[in-house]
Short mmCIF file of C-alpha atoms and ligand atoms in Angstrom, two decimals:
data_model
loop_
_atom_site.label_atom_id
_atom_site.label_comp_id
_atom_site.label_asym_id
_atom_site.label_seq_id
_atom_site.Cartn_x
_atom_site.Cartn_y
_atom_site.Cartn_z
CA MET A 1 39.54 87.21 76.28
CA ALA A 2 40.89 88.19 79.32
CA ASN A 3 42.79 91.11 80.43
CA GLU A 4 42.05 92.74 76.76
CA ALA A 5 44.19 95.94 77.33
CA LEU A 6 47.80 93.80 77.44
CA PHE A 7 46.26 92.34 74.18
CA GLN A 8 46.70 95.52 71.95
CA PRO A 9 49.70 96.41 69.71
CA LEU A 10 52.30 98.57 70.79
CA THR A 11 54.98 101.16 69.32
CA VAL A 12 58.16 101.06 71.50
CA GLY A 13 60.85 103.23 70.11
CA ALA A 14 61.78 101.16 66.62
CA ILE A 15 59.82 97.89 67.25
CA THR A 16 55.87 97.35 67.58
CA LEU A 17 54.79 94.62 69.74
CA SER A 18 51.90 92.43 69.23
CA HIS A 19 51.07 92.97 72.94
CA ARG A 20 51.95 94.06 76.67
CA VAL A 21 52.87 91.85 78.30
CA VAL A 22 56.25 92.35 79.23
CA MET A 23 59.14 89.69 80.77
CA ALA A 24 61.20 91.59 83.29
CA PRO A 25 64.80 91.71 83.98
CA LEU A 26 64.97 88.60 86.01
CA THR A 27 68.70 88.01 87.72
CA ARG A 28 68.90 83.95 87.86
CA LEU A 29 72.33 83.59 88.73
CA ARG A 30 72.73 80.44 86.16
CA SER A 31 75.58 81.43 83.62
CA ARG A 32 78.72 79.45 82.84
CA GLN A 33 81.67 79.73 85.37
CA PRO A 34 84.29 80.54 85.39
CA GLY A 35 83.78 83.52 82.80
CA ASN A 36 80.03 84.58 83.71
CA ILE A 37 79.17 83.01 80.15
CA PRO A 38 75.32 82.68 79.33
CA GLN A 39 74.88 79.28 78.21
CA GLU A 40 72.65 76.76 75.95
CA MET A 41 70.39 76.45 79.65
CA ASN A 42 70.06 80.34 79.74
CA ALA A 43 69.30 80.20 76.00
CA VAL A 44 66.51 77.61 76.55
CA TYR A 45 64.91 79.45 79.55
CA TYR A 46 64.69 82.91 77.45
CA GLY A 47 63.27 80.34 74.45
CA GLN A 48 60.30 79.19 76.40
CA ARG A 49 59.27 82.26 77.25
CA ALA A 50 59.26 84.05 74.00
CA THR A 51 56.58 85.33 72.09
CA LYS A 52 55.84 86.49 68.27
CA GLY A 53 56.03 89.96 69.02
CA GLY A 54 56.60 90.13 72.47
CA LEU A 55 59.10 92.08 74.38
CA GLN A 56 61.72 90.59 76.72
CA ILE A 57 64.18 92.38 79.05
CA ALA A 58 67.64 89.84 79.75
CA GLU A 59 69.07 89.96 83.08
CA ALA A 60 71.29 92.82 84.61
CA THR A 61 74.58 91.98 82.81
CA ASP A 62 77.90 93.34 83.70
CA ILE A 63 79.53 95.65 81.82
CA SER A 64 83.24 95.36 83.11
CA PRO A 65 84.92 92.86 85.58
CA THR A 66 84.40 95.77 88.35
CA ALA A 67 80.25 95.93 87.49
CA VAL A 68 80.45 91.82 89.17
CA GLY A 69 78.01 91.88 92.37
CA TYR A 70 76.49 88.67 92.50
CA PRO A 71 78.10 85.45 91.53
CA GLY A 72 77.17 83.55 88.31
CA ALA A 73 75.38 87.24 87.06
CA PRO A 74 76.48 87.19 83.22
CA GLY A 75 78.30 89.51 81.54
CA ILE A 76 78.68 91.17 78.04
CA TRP A 77 82.53 92.27 78.38
CA THR A 78 84.27 89.33 77.06
CA ASP A 79 83.85 87.50 73.31
CA GLU A 80 82.94 84.56 75.22
CA GLN A 81 80.09 86.45 76.70
CA VAL A 82 78.93 87.60 73.89
CA GLU A 83 79.14 84.23 71.82
CA GLY A 84 77.12 82.87 74.91
CA TRP A 85 74.52 85.84 74.42
CA LYS A 86 73.93 84.89 70.81
CA LEU A 87 72.58 81.56 71.94
CA VAL A 88 69.80 83.83 73.73
CA THR A 89 68.67 85.94 70.99
CA ALA A 90 68.56 83.84 68.43
CA ALA A 91 66.23 81.26 70.43
CA VAL A 92 64.19 84.22 70.97
CA HIS A 93 64.22 85.35 67.66
CA ALA A 94 63.23 81.97 66.34
CA LYS A 95 60.04 82.77 67.53
CA GLY A 96 59.82 86.09 66.48
CA GLY A 97 60.12 87.64 69.86
CA PHE A 98 61.96 90.73 70.89
CA ILE A 99 64.59 91.37 73.70
CA PHE A 100 66.58 93.71 75.20
CA ASP A 101 69.57 93.53 77.39
CA GLN A 102 69.57 95.46 80.89
CA ILE A 103 73.44 96.92 81.16
CA TRP A 104 74.26 96.95 84.70
CA HIS A 105 77.32 97.88 87.12
CA THR A 106 76.68 96.94 90.68
CA GLY A 107 79.12 100.18 92.16
CA ARG A 108 78.77 99.29 95.74
CA ILE A 109 76.01 96.19 96.17
CA SER A 110 79.34 93.85 95.71
CA HIS A 111 81.88 92.63 97.53
CA SER A 112 85.66 92.29 97.60
CA SER A 113 85.91 88.58 96.56
CA MET A 114 84.47 89.48 93.44
CA GLN A 115 86.59 92.34 92.47
CA PRO A 116 89.75 92.49 90.38
CA GLY A 117 92.72 92.10 92.27
CA GLY A 118 90.33 91.51 95.85
CA ALA A 119 89.81 95.42 95.99
CA VAL A 120 86.82 96.84 97.60
CA PRO A 121 83.97 97.73 95.16
CA PHE A 122 83.32 101.32 94.14
CA ALA A 123 81.07 103.61 94.75
CA PRO A 124 80.36 107.67 93.76
CA SER A 125 80.95 108.10 98.05
CA ALA A 126 82.41 105.86 100.72
CA ILE A 127 79.09 104.97 102.38
CA ALA A 128 78.73 101.58 102.72
CA ALA A 129 75.29 100.01 102.21
CA GLY A 130 73.38 98.74 105.09
CA GLY A 131 72.61 94.85 106.04
CA LYS A 132 74.25 91.79 104.31
CA HIS A 133 75.74 90.80 100.79
CA MET A 134 77.29 87.34 99.70
CA THR A 135 80.79 86.80 98.86
CA VAL A 136 81.82 84.88 95.62
CA THR A 137 81.07 81.90 97.02
CA PHE A 138 77.72 82.77 98.19
CA GLN A 139 78.54 83.14 102.01
CA SER A 140 76.17 85.96 103.84
CA THR A 141 79.06 88.73 104.81
CA GLU A 142 78.71 92.60 106.09
CA PHE A 143 78.51 94.84 103.10
CA GLU A 144 82.18 96.79 103.02
CA THR A 145 82.68 100.51 102.99
CA PRO A 146 83.62 100.83 98.74
CA ARG A 147 86.08 103.42 97.80
CA ALA A 148 85.04 106.97 96.55
CA LEU A 149 85.36 107.26 92.82
CA GLU A 150 88.03 110.27 91.57
CA THR A 151 86.26 112.13 89.08
CA ALA A 152 88.75 111.46 86.60
CA GLU A 153 87.44 107.99 86.64
CA ILE A 154 83.97 108.32 85.43
CA ALA A 155 84.27 109.13 81.68
CA GLY A 156 86.01 105.44 82.20
CA LEU A 157 82.69 103.88 83.30
CA ILE A 158 81.10 105.95 80.86
CA ALA A 159 83.09 104.07 78.55
CA ASP A 160 82.28 100.82 79.53
CA PHE A 161 78.41 101.12 79.66
CA ARG A 162 79.57 102.37 75.43
CA LYS A 163 81.33 99.08 75.43
CA ALA A 164 78.58 96.75 76.52
CA ALA A 165 76.15 98.16 74.03
CA GLU A 166 78.15 97.90 71.98
CA ASN A 167 78.95 94.35 72.42
CA ALA A 168 75.24 94.03 72.93
CA LYS A 169 74.96 94.53 69.24
CA LYS A 170 77.14 92.65 68.26
CA ALA A 171 75.09 89.96 70.46
CA GLY A 172 72.17 89.79 68.27
CA PHE A 173 69.78 92.19 71.03
CA ASP A 174 67.09 94.60 69.75
CA GLY A 175 68.09 97.07 72.37
CA VAL A 176 69.29 97.95 75.72
CA GLU A 177 67.93 99.40 79.09
CA VAL A 178 70.61 100.93 81.16
CA HIS A 179 69.91 99.87 85.08
CA GLY A 180 69.24 103.27 87.27
CA ALA A 181 66.63 100.86 89.45
CA ASN A 182 66.88 99.04 93.00
CA GLY A 183 70.44 100.98 94.48
CA TYR A 184 73.35 100.04 92.12
CA LEU A 185 75.58 102.31 90.51
CA ILE A 186 73.39 104.42 88.73
CA GLY A 187 71.03 104.70 91.61
CA GLN A 188 74.15 105.23 93.92
CA PHE A 189 74.88 108.19 91.85
CA LEU A 190 71.42 109.61 91.95
CA HIS A 191 70.72 109.56 95.90
CA ASP A 192 71.43 111.77 98.30
CA GLY A 193 72.18 108.63 100.94
CA SER A 194 74.33 107.67 98.91
CA ASN A 195 75.50 110.35 96.74
CA THR A 196 78.04 113.07 99.12
CA ARG A 197 80.30 114.42 96.12
CA THR A 198 81.35 117.74 96.06
CA ASP A 199 82.59 117.72 92.12
CA GLN A 200 79.87 118.13 89.38
CA TYR A 201 78.60 114.52 89.78
CA GLY A 202 76.95 114.87 93.40
CA GLY A 203 75.07 117.98 95.08
CA SER A 204 72.22 119.28 93.46
CA ILE A 205 69.60 117.04 91.43
CA GLU A 206 71.58 118.46 87.95
CA ASN A 207 74.83 117.26 89.57
CA ARG A 208 73.13 113.78 90.98
CA ALA A 209 71.36 112.91 87.80
CA ARG A 210 74.25 113.72 85.29
CA PHE A 211 75.93 110.21 85.88
CA LEU A 212 72.78 108.59 84.16
CA LEU A 213 72.20 111.01 81.59
CA GLU A 214 76.16 110.36 80.37
CA VAL A 215 75.59 106.97 80.44
CA VAL A 216 72.56 107.43 78.62
CA ASP A 217 73.42 109.98 75.76
CA GLU A 218 76.55 107.32 75.28
CA VAL A 219 74.36 104.27 74.40
CA VAL A 220 72.09 105.88 72.82
CA LYS A 221 74.97 107.10 70.55
CA VAL A 222 75.69 103.20 69.84
CA TRP A 223 71.74 102.18 69.16
CA GLY A 224 69.64 105.16 68.55
CA ALA A 225 67.50 106.82 71.47
CA ASP A 226 64.35 104.41 69.62
CA ARG A 227 66.10 101.25 71.12
CA VAL A 228 67.41 102.57 74.22
CA GLY A 229 64.83 102.24 77.61
CA VAL A 230 66.08 102.96 81.11
CA ARG A 231 64.53 101.43 84.16
CA LEU A 232 64.47 103.32 87.23
CA SER A 233 62.33 102.62 91.01
CA PRO A 234 61.87 106.24 92.03
CA TRP A 235 60.55 104.81 95.69
CA GLY A 236 62.67 101.67 96.07
CA LYS A 237 64.18 101.03 99.16
CA ASN A 238 66.37 97.55 97.70
CA ASN A 239 70.28 98.06 98.87
CA SER A 240 69.79 101.05 100.81
CA GLN A 241 68.25 102.99 98.45
CA VAL A 242 68.23 106.64 100.41
CA GLU A 243 66.62 110.10 99.09
CA SER A 244 65.34 113.14 100.29
CA ASP A 245 63.48 113.75 98.00
CA PRO A 246 62.35 111.28 95.24
CA LEU A 247 59.97 113.72 93.78
CA ALA A 248 61.98 115.96 92.75
CA LEU A 249 64.55 113.84 91.84
CA TYR A 250 62.25 111.89 89.55
CA SER A 251 60.76 114.31 87.77
CA TYR A 252 63.55 115.99 86.83
CA VAL A 253 64.96 112.65 85.47
CA ALA A 254 61.89 111.88 83.87
CA THR A 255 61.95 115.06 82.29
CA GLN A 256 65.36 114.87 80.88
CA LEU A 257 65.16 111.45 79.41
CA GLY A 258 61.81 112.16 78.11
CA GLN A 259 63.69 115.22 76.55
CA ARG A 260 65.53 112.06 74.87
CA LYS A 261 62.80 110.31 73.29
CA LEU A 262 64.07 107.07 74.74
CA ALA A 263 62.20 103.90 73.50
CA TYR A 264 60.81 103.53 76.99
CA LEU A 265 60.92 104.67 80.97
CA HIS A 266 60.39 101.48 83.27
CA LEU A 267 59.50 102.01 86.10
CA VAL A 268 59.52 99.61 89.85
CA GLU A 269 56.26 100.24 91.72
CA PRO A 270 57.55 100.19 95.69
CA ARG A 271 55.07 97.18 95.79
CA ALA A 272 57.73 94.33 95.45
CA ASP A 273 61.70 93.82 96.60
CA GLN A 274 64.30 91.19 96.21
CA SER A 275 63.29 88.91 98.63
CA SER A 276 59.57 88.84 99.74
CA ASP A 277 56.15 89.49 98.60
CA VAL A 278 56.03 93.04 99.93
CA ASN A 279 52.37 94.10 98.79
CA ASP A 280 51.99 97.80 100.14
CA ALA A 281 48.18 99.01 98.49
CA ASN A 282 48.96 102.25 99.88
CA ALA A 283 52.45 102.47 97.81
CA PRO A 284 52.30 106.01 95.26
CA ASP A 285 52.09 104.84 91.88
CA ALA A 286 55.34 105.65 90.07
CA ALA A 287 54.17 104.99 86.56
CA ALA A 288 51.40 107.25 86.84
CA THR A 289 53.11 109.92 89.11
CA PHE A 290 56.51 110.18 86.33
CA LYS A 291 53.93 109.17 83.34
CA SER A 292 53.32 112.77 81.93
CA LYS A 293 57.42 114.09 82.98
CA PHE A 294 58.26 111.78 80.56
CA GLY A 295 55.90 112.49 77.52
CA GLY A 296 56.63 108.46 76.28
CA VAL A 297 55.93 105.02 76.69
CA VAL A 298 56.37 103.65 80.09
CA ILE A 299 56.42 99.55 81.37
CA GLY A 300 54.89 99.79 85.02
CA ALA A 301 56.63 96.80 86.88
CA GLY A 302 56.64 95.17 90.63
CA GLY A 303 53.58 93.51 92.00
CA PHE A 304 51.19 93.18 88.88
CA ASN A 305 48.79 90.44 88.25
CA GLY A 306 47.14 89.83 85.39
CA GLU A 307 44.05 92.29 86.70
CA SER A 308 45.67 94.46 87.93
CA GLY A 309 48.11 95.13 84.82
CA ALA A 310 45.43 95.52 82.04
CA GLN A 311 43.41 97.77 84.33
CA THR A 312 46.55 100.32 85.02
CA VAL A 313 47.01 99.80 80.95
CA ALA A 314 42.97 100.61 80.57
CA ASP A 315 43.66 103.30 83.17
CA GLY A 316 46.87 104.84 80.61
CA LYS A 317 48.80 104.95 83.89
CA ALA A 318 51.68 102.20 82.23
CA ASP A 319 51.55 101.20 78.54
CA ALA A 320 52.52 97.95 79.42
CA ILE A 321 53.18 95.95 82.52
CA ALA A 322 56.74 94.22 83.17
CA TYR A 323 56.12 90.88 84.74
CA GLY A 324 58.88 89.04 87.16
CA ARG A 325 57.83 85.90 89.77
CA HIS A 326 55.02 84.95 87.03
CA PHE A 327 57.40 85.09 84.19
CA ILE A 328 59.39 82.69 85.96
CA ALA A 329 57.08 80.17 86.93
CA ASN A 330 54.97 80.69 83.64
CA PRO A 331 56.85 80.02 80.72
CA ASP A 332 53.28 80.91 78.49
CA LEU A 333 52.07 84.00 80.61
CA ALA A 334 50.98 85.91 77.75
CA GLU A 335 49.07 82.74 76.51
CA ARG A 336 47.77 82.29 80.07
CA LEU A 337 46.72 85.82 80.65
CA HIS A 338 45.42 85.90 77.73
CA ARG A 339 43.07 83.28 78.34
CA GLY A 340 42.62 84.32 81.86
CA SER A 341 43.83 80.76 82.83
CA ALA A 342 45.43 79.96 86.55
CA LEU A 343 48.80 80.63 86.82
CA ASN A 344 52.08 78.34 88.32
CA ALA A 345 53.35 79.01 91.55
CA TYR A 346 56.66 80.28 91.91
CA ASP A 347 59.23 78.09 93.99
CA ARG A 348 61.47 81.31 95.39
CA SER A 349 64.03 78.29 96.56
CA THR A 350 65.08 77.84 93.09
CA PHE A 351 65.19 81.61 91.69
CA TYR A 352 68.80 82.06 92.11
CA GLY A 353 71.41 79.94 91.42
CA GLY A 354 71.14 75.97 90.62
CA GLY A 355 70.53 74.26 87.44
CA ASP A 356 67.64 73.55 85.26
CA LYS A 357 65.21 72.80 88.27
CA GLY A 358 62.80 75.75 88.49
CA TYR A 359 64.78 77.61 85.45
CA THR A 360 63.52 75.32 82.35
CA ASP A 361 60.89 72.58 83.93
CA TYR A 362 57.72 74.89 84.81
CA PRO A 363 54.99 73.80 82.80
CA THR A 364 53.00 75.12 79.81
CA LEU A 365 49.39 74.92 79.88
C1 LIG B 1 67.64 89.86 92.72
C2 LIG B 1 68.99 89.21 93.11
C3 LIG B 1 70.02 90.23 92.97
C4 LIG B 1 70.18 91.13 91.97
C5 LIG B 1 67.42 94.43 90.57
C6 LIG B 1 69.49 93.16 89.59
O1 LIG B 1 67.86 94.49 92.06
C7 LIG B 1 69.08 92.86 90.35
C8 LIG B 1 68.59 91.65 91.77
C9 LIG B 1 68.00 91.43 92.10
O2 LIG B 1 67.91 95.11 89.96
#
């Protein structure tokens, strides 16, 4: 057996995994349109990647119409979307696997062409992300300057997260992961580069973390803490994530989340980004840095292979490893890592949008 440390059981809140090769949440932009509805093709894809006792985290899922920031991403606010997700969870459960849904609001990482009424997106503060985004028809465009949220609107957003958590339960998921990573709405509240608010949601670290913690507390009311995880990217730079003191911010956040006894904390290492194969060997190790602050199960993600993942678990820096790109190209990734077999190469050109090609047609051993 290869990569032995990945093939020990692990209790993650309310569930017990038979191995530690987790499928990362992966945006693939292949939901049925109109309506952002998960469809049969998506169920086939998740089912192919399910294993007995394995954990998959479903792709980032829009909690409401204003959450939408990428064409083709699935939602979980309508009954049709819930019905679509039932196909996915059934396919995973048929193989004895577990699946959490990653619930998401994109905030300023959206575009007016995707917003209700053609409004500009909203965010904690009226600060645009740098670089380019896409319109609803996948055209490249400048980011728009978002509208700053009124304090009175924030409770409604937290309620949207709650509704999404309730719908995830109806759809048959085993739990939910709150998406606080990669510079989306929750991250925009966390970081001082995107949050210059002067109310109780801005300013101090405690205030900037308030939105995340209120979302988590609300979702925990629906699921219980032992079926809720949180994903964060402490050293991330995606989507103009800018923070002057990430160590202090994430030490506080990890400690606060730890007190809530969540199922897990999922940390993105800075070795990976959305659009390239970054590999910064000198980057600080997020899992190792924040694991003791959190005190519970930590899933590491970002640029791991079988060996480095197994080593990280063996060293006690993380308890499980989430694989993204390798899981795209290797539906039987856990088996391959277990045997020490070669991996299929991934085709980046088919990551986002399209049909079965590059989605459900990768070969197993
Ligand atoms: C790649 C493309 C679009 C979205 C993230 C949900 O960065 C994403 C995402 C990744 O977390």
